[in-house]
Coordinates of C-alpha atoms and ligand atoms in Angstrom, one line a residue:
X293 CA 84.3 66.4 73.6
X294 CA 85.1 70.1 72.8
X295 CA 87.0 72.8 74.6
X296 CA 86.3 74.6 77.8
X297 CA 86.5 78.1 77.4
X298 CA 86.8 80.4 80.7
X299 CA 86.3 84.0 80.7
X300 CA 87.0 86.3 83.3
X301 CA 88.2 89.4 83.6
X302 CA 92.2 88.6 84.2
X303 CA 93.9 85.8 82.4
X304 CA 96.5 84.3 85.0
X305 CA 100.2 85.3 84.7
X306 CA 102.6 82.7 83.6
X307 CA 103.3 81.2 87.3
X308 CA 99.3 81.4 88.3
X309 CA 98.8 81.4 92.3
X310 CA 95.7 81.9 94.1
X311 CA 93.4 79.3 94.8
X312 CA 90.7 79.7 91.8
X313 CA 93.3 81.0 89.1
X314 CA 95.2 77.6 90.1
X315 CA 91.6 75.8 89.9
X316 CA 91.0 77.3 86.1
X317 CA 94.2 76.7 85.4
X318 CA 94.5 72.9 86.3
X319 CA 91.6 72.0 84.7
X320 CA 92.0 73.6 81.4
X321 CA 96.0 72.0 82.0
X322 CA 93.8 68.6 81.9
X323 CA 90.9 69.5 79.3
X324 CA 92.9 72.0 77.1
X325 CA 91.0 74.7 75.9
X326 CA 91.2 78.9 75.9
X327 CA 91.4 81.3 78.7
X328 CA 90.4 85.0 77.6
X329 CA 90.2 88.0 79.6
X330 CA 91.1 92.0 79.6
X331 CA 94.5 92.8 78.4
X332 CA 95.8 94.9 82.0
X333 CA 97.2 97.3 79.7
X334 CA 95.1 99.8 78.0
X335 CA 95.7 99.9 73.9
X336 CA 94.0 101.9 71.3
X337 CA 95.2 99.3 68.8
X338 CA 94.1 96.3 67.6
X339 CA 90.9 96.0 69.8
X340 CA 89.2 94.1 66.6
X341 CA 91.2 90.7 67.9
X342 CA 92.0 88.5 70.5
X343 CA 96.0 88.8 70.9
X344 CA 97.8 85.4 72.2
X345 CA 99.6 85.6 76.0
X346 CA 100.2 81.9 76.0
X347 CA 103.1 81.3 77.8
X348 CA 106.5 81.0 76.2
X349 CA 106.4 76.8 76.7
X350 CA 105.9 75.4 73.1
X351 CA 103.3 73.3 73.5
X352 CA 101.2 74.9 76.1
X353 CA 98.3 72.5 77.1
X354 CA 95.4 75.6 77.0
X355 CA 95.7 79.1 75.1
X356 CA 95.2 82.6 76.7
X357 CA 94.3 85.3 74.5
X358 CA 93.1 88.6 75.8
X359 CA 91.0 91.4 74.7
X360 CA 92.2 95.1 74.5
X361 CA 90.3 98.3 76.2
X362 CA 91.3 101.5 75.4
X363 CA 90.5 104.2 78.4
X364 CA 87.2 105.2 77.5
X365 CA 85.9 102.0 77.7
X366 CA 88.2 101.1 80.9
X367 CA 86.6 104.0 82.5
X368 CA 83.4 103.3 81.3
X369 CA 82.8 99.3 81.1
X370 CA 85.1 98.3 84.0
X371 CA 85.6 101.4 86.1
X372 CA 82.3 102.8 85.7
X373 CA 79.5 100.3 84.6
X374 CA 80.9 97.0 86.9
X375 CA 82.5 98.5 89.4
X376 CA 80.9 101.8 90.2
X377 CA 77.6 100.2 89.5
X378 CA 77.1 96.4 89.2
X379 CA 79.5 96.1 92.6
X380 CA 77.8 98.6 94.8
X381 CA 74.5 97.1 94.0
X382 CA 75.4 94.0 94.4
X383 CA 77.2 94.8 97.7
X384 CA 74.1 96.7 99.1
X385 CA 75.4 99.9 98.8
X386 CA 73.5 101.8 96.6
X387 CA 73.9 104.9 98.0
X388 CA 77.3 104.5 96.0
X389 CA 76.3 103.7 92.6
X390 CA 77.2 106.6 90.3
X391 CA 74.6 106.4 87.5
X392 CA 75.8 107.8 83.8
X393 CA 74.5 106.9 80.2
X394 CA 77.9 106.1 79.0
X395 CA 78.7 103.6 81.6
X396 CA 76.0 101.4 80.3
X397 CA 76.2 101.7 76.3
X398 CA 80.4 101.1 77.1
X399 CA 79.3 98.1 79.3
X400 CA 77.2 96.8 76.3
X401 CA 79.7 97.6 73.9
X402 CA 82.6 95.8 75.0
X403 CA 80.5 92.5 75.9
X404 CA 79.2 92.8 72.0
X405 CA 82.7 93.4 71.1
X406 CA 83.9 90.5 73.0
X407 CA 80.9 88.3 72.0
X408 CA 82.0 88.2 68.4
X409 CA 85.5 88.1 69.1
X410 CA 85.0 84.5 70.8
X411 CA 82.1 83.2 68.7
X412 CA 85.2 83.5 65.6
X413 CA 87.1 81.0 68.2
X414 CA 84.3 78.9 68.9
X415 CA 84.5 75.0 67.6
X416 CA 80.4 73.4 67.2
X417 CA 80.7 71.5 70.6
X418 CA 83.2 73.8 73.0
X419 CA 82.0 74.8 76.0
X420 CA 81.9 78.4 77.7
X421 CA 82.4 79.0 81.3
X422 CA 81.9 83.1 82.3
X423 CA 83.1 84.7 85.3
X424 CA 81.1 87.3 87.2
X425 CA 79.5 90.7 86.9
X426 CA 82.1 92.5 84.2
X427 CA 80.4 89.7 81.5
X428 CA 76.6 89.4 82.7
X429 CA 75.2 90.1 78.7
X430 CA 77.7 88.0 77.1
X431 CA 75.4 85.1 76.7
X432 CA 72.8 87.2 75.3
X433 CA 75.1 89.0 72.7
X434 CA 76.3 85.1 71.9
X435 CA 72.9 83.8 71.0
X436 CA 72.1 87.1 69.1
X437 CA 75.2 86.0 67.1
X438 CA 73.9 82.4 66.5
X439 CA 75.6 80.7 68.8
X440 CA 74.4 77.6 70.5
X441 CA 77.4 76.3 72.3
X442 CA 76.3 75.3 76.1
X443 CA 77.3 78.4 78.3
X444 CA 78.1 78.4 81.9
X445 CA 78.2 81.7 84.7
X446 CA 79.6 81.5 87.9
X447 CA 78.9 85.0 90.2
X448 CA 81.2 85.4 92.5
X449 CA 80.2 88.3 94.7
X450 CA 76.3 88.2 96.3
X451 CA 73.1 88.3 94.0
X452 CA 71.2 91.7 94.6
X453 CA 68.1 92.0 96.4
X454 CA 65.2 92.8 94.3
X455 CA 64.5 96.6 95.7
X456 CA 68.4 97.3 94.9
X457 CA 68.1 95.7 91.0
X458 CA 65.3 98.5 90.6
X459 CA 68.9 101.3 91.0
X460 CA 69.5 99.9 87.7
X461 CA 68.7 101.7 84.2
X462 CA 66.5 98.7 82.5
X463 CA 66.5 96.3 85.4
X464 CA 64.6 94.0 83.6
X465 CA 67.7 92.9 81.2
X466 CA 69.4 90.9 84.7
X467 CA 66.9 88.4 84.3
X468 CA 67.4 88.3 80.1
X469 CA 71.0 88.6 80.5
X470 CA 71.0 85.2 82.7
X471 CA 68.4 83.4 80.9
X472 CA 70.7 83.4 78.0
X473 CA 73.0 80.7 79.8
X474 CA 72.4 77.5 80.5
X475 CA 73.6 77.4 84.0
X476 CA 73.9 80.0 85.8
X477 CA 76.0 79.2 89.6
X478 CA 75.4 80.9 92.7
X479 CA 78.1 81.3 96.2
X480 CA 75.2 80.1 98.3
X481 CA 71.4 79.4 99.0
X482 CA 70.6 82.7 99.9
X483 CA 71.8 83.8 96.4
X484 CA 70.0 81.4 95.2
X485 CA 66.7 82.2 96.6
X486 CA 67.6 86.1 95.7
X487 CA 67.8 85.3 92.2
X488 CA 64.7 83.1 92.1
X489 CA 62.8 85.7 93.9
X490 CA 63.7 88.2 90.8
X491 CA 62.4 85.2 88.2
X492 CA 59.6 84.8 90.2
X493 CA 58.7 88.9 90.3
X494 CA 59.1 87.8 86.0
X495 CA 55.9 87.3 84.4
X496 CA 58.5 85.7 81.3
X497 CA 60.1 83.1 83.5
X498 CA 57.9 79.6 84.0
X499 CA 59.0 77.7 87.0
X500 CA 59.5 74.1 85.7
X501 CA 58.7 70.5 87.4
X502 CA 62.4 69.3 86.9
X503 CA 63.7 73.0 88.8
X504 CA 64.9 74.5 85.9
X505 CA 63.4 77.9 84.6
X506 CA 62.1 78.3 81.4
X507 CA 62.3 82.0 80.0
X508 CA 61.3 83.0 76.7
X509 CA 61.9 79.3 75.1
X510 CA 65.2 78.9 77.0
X511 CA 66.0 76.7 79.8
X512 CA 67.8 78.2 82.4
X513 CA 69.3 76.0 85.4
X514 CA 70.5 77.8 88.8
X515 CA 72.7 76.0 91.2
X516 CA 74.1 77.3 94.7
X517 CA 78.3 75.8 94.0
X518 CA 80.0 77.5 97.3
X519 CA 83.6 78.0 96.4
X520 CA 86.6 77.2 98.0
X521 CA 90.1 77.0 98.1
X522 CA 93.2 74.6 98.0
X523 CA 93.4 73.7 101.4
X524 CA 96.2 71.3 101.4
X525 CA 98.6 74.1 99.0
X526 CA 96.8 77.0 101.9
X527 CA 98.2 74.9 105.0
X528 CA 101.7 74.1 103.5
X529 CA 102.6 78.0 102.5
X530 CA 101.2 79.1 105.6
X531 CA 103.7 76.6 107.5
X532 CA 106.5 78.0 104.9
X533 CA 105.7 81.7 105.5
X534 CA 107.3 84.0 107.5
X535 CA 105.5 84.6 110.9
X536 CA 108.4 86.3 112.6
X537 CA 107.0 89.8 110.9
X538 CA 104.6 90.4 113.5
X539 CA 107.4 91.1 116.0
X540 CA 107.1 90.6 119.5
X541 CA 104.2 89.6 120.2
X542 CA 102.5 87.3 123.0
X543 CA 100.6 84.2 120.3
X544 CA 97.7 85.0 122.3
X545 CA 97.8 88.3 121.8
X546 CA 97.8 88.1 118.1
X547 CA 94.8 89.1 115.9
X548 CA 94.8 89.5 112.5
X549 CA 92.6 90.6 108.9
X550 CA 93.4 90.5 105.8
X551 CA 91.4 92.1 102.9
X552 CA 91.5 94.0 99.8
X553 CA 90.8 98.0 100.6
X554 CA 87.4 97.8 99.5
X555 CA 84.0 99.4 101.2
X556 CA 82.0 96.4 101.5
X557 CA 85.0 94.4 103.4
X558 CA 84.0 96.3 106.8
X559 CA 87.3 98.0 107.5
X560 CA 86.1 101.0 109.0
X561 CA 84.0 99.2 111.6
X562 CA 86.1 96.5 112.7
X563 CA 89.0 99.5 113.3
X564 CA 86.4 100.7 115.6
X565 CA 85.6 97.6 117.4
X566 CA 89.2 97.0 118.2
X567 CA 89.0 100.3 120.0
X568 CA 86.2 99.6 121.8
X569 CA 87.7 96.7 123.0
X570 CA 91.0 98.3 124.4
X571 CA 88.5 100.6 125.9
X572 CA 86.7 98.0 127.6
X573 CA 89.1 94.8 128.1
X574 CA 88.7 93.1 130.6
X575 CA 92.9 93.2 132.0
X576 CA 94.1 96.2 131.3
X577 CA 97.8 94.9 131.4
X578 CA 96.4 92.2 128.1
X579 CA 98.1 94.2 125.1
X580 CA 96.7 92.4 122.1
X581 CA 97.8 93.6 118.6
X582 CA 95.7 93.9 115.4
X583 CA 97.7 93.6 112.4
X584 CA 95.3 94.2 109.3
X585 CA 96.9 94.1 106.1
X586 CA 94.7 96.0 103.4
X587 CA 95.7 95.4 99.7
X588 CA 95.2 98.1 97.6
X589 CA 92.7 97.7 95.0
X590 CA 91.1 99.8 92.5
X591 CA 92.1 103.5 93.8
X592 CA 91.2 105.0 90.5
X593 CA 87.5 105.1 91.5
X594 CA 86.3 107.8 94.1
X595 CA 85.0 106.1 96.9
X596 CA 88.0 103.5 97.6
X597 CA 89.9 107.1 97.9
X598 CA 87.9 108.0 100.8
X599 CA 88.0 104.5 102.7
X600 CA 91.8 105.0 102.8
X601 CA 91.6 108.2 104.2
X602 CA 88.6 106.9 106.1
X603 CA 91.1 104.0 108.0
X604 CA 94.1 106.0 108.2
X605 CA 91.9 108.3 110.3
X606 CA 90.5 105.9 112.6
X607 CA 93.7 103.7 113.1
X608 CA 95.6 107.2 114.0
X609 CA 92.7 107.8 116.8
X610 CA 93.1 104.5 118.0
X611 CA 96.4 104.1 118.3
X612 CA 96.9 107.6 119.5
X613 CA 94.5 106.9 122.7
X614 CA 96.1 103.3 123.3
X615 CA 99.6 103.0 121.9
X616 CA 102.6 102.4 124.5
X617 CA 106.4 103.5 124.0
X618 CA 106.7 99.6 123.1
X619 CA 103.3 98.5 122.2
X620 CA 101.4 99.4 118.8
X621 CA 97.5 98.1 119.0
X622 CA 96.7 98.9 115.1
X623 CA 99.0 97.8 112.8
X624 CA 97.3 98.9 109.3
X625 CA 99.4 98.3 106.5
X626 CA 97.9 99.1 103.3
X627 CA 100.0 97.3 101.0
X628 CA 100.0 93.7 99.0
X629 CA 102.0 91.2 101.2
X630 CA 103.2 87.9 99.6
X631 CA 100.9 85.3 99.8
X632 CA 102.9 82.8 101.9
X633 CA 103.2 85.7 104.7
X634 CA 99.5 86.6 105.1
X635 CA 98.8 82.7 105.8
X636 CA 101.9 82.5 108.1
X637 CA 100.5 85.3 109.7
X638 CA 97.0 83.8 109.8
X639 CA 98.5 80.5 111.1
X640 CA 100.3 82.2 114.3
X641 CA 96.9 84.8 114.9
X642 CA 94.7 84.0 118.0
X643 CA 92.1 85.6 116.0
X644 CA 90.9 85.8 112.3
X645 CA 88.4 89.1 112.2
X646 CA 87.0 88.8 109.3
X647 CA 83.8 91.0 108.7
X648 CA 82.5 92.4 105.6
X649 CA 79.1 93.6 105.4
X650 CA 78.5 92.0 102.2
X651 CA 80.7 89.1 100.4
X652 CA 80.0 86.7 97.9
X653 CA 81.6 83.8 99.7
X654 CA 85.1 85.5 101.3
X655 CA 87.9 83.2 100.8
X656 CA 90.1 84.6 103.7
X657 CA 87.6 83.0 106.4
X658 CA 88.3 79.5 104.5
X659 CA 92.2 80.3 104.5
X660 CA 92.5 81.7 107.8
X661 CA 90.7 78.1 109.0
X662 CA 93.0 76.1 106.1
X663 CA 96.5 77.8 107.8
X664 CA 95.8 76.8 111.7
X665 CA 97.6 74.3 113.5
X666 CA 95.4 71.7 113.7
X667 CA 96.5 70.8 117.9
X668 CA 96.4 74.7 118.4
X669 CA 93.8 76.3 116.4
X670 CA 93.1 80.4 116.5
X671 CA 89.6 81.5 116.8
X672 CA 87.6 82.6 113.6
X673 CA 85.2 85.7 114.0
X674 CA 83.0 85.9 111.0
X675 CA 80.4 88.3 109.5
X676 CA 77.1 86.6 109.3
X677 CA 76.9 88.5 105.6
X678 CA 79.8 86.9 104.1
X679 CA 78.6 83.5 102.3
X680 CA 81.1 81.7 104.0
X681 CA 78.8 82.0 107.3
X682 CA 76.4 80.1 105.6
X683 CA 78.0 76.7 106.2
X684 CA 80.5 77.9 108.9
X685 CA 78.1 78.3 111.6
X686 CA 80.8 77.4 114.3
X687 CA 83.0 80.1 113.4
X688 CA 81.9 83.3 116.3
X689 CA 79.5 84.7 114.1
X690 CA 79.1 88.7 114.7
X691 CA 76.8 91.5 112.8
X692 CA 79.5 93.3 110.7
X693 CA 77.6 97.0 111.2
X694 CA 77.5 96.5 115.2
X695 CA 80.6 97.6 117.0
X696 CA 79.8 96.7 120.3
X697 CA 79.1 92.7 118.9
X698 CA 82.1 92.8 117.3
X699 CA 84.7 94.3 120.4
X700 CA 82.6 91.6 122.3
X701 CA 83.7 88.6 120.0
X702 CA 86.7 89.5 120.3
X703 CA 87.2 89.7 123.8
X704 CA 85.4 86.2 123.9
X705 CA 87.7 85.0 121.2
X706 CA 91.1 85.8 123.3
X707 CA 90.0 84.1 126.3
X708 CA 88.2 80.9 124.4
X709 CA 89.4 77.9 126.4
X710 CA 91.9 75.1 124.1
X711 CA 88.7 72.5 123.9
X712 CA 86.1 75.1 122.8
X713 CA 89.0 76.3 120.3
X714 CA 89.6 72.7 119.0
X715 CA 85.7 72.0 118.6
X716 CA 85.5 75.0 116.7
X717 CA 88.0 74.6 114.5
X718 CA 87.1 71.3 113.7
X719 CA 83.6 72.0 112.7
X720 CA 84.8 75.0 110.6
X721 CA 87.6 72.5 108.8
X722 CA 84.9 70.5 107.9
X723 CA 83.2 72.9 105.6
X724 CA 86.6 73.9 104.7
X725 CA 87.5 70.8 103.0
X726 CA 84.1 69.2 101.8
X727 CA 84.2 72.5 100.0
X728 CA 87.6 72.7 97.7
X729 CA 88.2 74.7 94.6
X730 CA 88.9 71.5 93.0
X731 CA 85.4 69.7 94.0
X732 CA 83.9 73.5 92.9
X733 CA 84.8 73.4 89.6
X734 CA 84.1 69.7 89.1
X735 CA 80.8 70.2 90.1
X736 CA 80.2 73.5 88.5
X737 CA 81.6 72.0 85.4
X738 CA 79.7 68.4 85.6
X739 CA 76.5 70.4 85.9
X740 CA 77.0 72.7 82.8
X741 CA 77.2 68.9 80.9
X742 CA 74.2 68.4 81.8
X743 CA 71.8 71.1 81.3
X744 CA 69.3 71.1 78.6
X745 CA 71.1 72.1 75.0
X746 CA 69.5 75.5 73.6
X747 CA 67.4 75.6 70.8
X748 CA 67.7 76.7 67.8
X749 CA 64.2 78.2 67.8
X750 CA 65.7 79.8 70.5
X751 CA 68.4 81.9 69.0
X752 CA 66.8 82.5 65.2
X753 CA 64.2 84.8 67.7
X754 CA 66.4 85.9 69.6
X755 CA 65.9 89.8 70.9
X756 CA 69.2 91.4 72.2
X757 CA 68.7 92.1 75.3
X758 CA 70.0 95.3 75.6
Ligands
ADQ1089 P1 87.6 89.2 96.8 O1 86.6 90.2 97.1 O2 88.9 89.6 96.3 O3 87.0 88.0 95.9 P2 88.2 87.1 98.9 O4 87.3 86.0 98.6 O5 88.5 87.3 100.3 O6 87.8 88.5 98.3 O7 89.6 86.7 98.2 C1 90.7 87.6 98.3 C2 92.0 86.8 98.0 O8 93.1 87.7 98.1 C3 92.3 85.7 99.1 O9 92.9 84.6 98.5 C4 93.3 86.4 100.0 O10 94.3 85.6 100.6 C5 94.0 87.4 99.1 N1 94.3 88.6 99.9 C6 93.4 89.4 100.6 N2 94.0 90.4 101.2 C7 95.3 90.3 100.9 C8 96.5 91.1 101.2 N3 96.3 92.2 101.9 N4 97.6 90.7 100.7 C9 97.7 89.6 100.0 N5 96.7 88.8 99.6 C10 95.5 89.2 100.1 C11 85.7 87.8 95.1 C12 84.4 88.0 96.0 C13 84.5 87.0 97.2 C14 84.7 85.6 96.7 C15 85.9 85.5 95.7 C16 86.0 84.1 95.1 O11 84.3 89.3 96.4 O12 83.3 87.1 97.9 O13 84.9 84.8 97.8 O14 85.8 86.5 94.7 O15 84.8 83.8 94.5

């Protein structure tokens, strides 16, 4: 059997936490193999080869070599083209896509780059397995290359609707770009149907008997693989972390979100909804507090500037109207907080608001269900547009854009009796578990095995889609 190769866009650090870094990590510990991704640091230098990061132990069971950027083309290719393009579209949002030329022939440019880079590393019968929207043409730039090797994608974050692929220059190269793997895995069914919907709008694409999809002599097989996490690693740090840090408060009083500071996570609207509550709740002497821990994530591009100011705003307003000499409603802090901490946190919490308006799968509404005690479980409210409410239909499911829902939910959620709580829970746990990051990538990874080899009529026609 030949390698597994995993690309994504970071390679892991030498201690690698984090429940799908571990996941990568552990099976390319047990299969050997390469792990390449974008160098964080931006270099002129040497861009014309992959540079080895593998850790300092001398007989390391898997590689990591990583690609170089220099800033054009991390302004262009990562800041520009996948994230101020490719995310907002695929997060429904694009009123925020900010369309230029040089976004594009950057985005092109690197995956080409890339794409010869790894087909020098490539042994006849390894195996490629690409993560998400910063690499969707580097199948097609392989086969232009001549390369056969079977080729995996996994898409983390939700497959666009068909009017908002049309926001793209050349929309018709997302279907080319994924009929150049040979599986290509979805968060959930709705993706799924999304993607099929854009085949079947394809006059190309030719639905076959066996449910693959056969597109320009290639054979293309799509799979819903719902991620998950480590739930048995989640539940033992959130018992080791620290959950004195929310200070004095009442455990029935607690609620709590975590999320990186990013527009299609919600933030703005669940601030609101907490105010509505206090304007509405029920016993005025209750004094819940909202702790929401925001990590900051890509502040270079223009509109995760204004959500900050955007959240600063609104938790000042709300905690202006509300806050006591000794009680603080909002507690925003908009900073990383170790890992352990954020599940202790979770584990203590009442209530898990978690409520993005789009989200591939969201792997805080698995943790915040994987830290819980088990005999005194806090109450999950989830947004019906994150994939995880796809199979956790017992969490308290809300609509992420309606306030009033929301501050309702959460009123319901601090007075939910222990047996409704415990049912809940249970139900939730459930999908938790049948869903691990260890099962996900076995099955992701058992599939790839077994899709139909490409051609090599296939690749000696092969048009670059670009
Ligand atoms: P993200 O958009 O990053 O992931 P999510 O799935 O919630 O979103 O994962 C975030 C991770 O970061 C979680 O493990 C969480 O514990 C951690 N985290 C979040 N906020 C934190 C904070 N303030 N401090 C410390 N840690 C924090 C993308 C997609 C998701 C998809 C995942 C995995 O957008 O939809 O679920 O990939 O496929």
């Amino acid at each position: 059997m030949g390698r597994l190769i995993v690309v994504s866009n970071r390679v892991p650090t030498e201690n690698p936490s984090g429940g799908l870094v571990v996941a990568l990590h552990d099976v390319l510990m047990q299969r050997g193999g390469l792990w390449i991704g974008a160098d964080p640091q931006i270099c002129e230098e040497g861009r014309d080869r992959l540079h080895d990061m593998s850790d300092t132990n001398p007989d390391p069971a898997y590689r990591k070599l990583v690609f170089r950027l220099n800033a054009q083309e991390r302004r262009n290719y990562y800041e520009g083209f996948a994230n101020s393009v490719l995310w907002p579209v695929c997060h429904r949002r694009t009123d925020l896509v900010e369309m230029r030329s040089e976004y594009r022939a950057d985005y092109l440019a690197v995956n080409m780059r890339l794409a010869r880079l790894i087909a020098r590393e490539l042994g006849p019968d390894d195996q490629l397995w690409v993560h998400d929207y910063h690499f969707l043409p580097l199948a097609s730039m392989l086969r232009s290359l001549g390369v056969r090797n079977r080729i995996g994608f996994f898409l983390h974050i939700p497959f666009p609707n068909i009017t908002d692929l049309s926001v793209l220059p050349s929309p018709e190269n997302f279907a080319e770009w994924l009929s150049d793997f040979n599986l290509v895995g979805l968060q959930t069914r709705g993706d799924t149907a999304r993607c099929l919907e854009m085949f079947r709008a394809d006059r190309r694409a030719e639905f076959m008997r066996d449910g693959t999809i056969k597109f320009d002599d290639h054979v293309l097989t799509l799979g819903s693989f719902p991620i998950g996490i480590d739930v048995q690693g989640v539940n033992e740090a959130a018992r080791r972390g620290r959950s004195d840090r929310f200070g004095p408060v009442a455990p029935q009083d607690r609620i709590i979100g975590a999320d990186r500071l990013d527009y299609s996570k919600g933030l703005p609207q669940k601030f609101r909804a907490f105010g509505r509550y206090l304007d509405q709740r029920p016993q005025i002497e209750r004094r819940p507090t909202f702790t929401q821990i925001a990590a900051p994530s890509r502040g270079e591009v223009s509109a995760y500037k204004q959500i900050t100011r955007e959240l600063a705003q609104i938790s000042g307003e709300v905690n202006g109207a509300y806050s006591e000499l000794d009680w603080t409603p909002l507690r925003l802090i908009h900073r990383s907080v170790p890992r352990e901490d954020v599940l202790g946190l979770c584990r203590q919490a009442r209530v898990g608001l978690v409520t993005p308006l789009a989200d591939g799968m969201n792997l805080v509404a698995k943790e915040f269900i994987a830290a819980q005690n088990p005999q005194d479980p806090g109450v999950l409210i989830l947004s019906r547009f994150a994939g995880a409410a796809e199979d956790m239909t017992e969490a308290v499911q809300v609509n992420p854009h309606d306030v009033d829902e929301i501050a309702e939910a959460i009123s319901y959620a601090l007075a939910m009796p222990h047996g409704e709580r415990l049912r809940r829970y249970e139900a939730c746990a459930q999908v938790v578990w049948s869903t691990q990051i260890s099962t996900w990538a076995e099955r992701c990874l058992t599939r790839l095995a077994q899709c139909t080899p490409t051609l090599r009529s296939h690749i000696s026609n092969h048009r670059i889609a670009v």
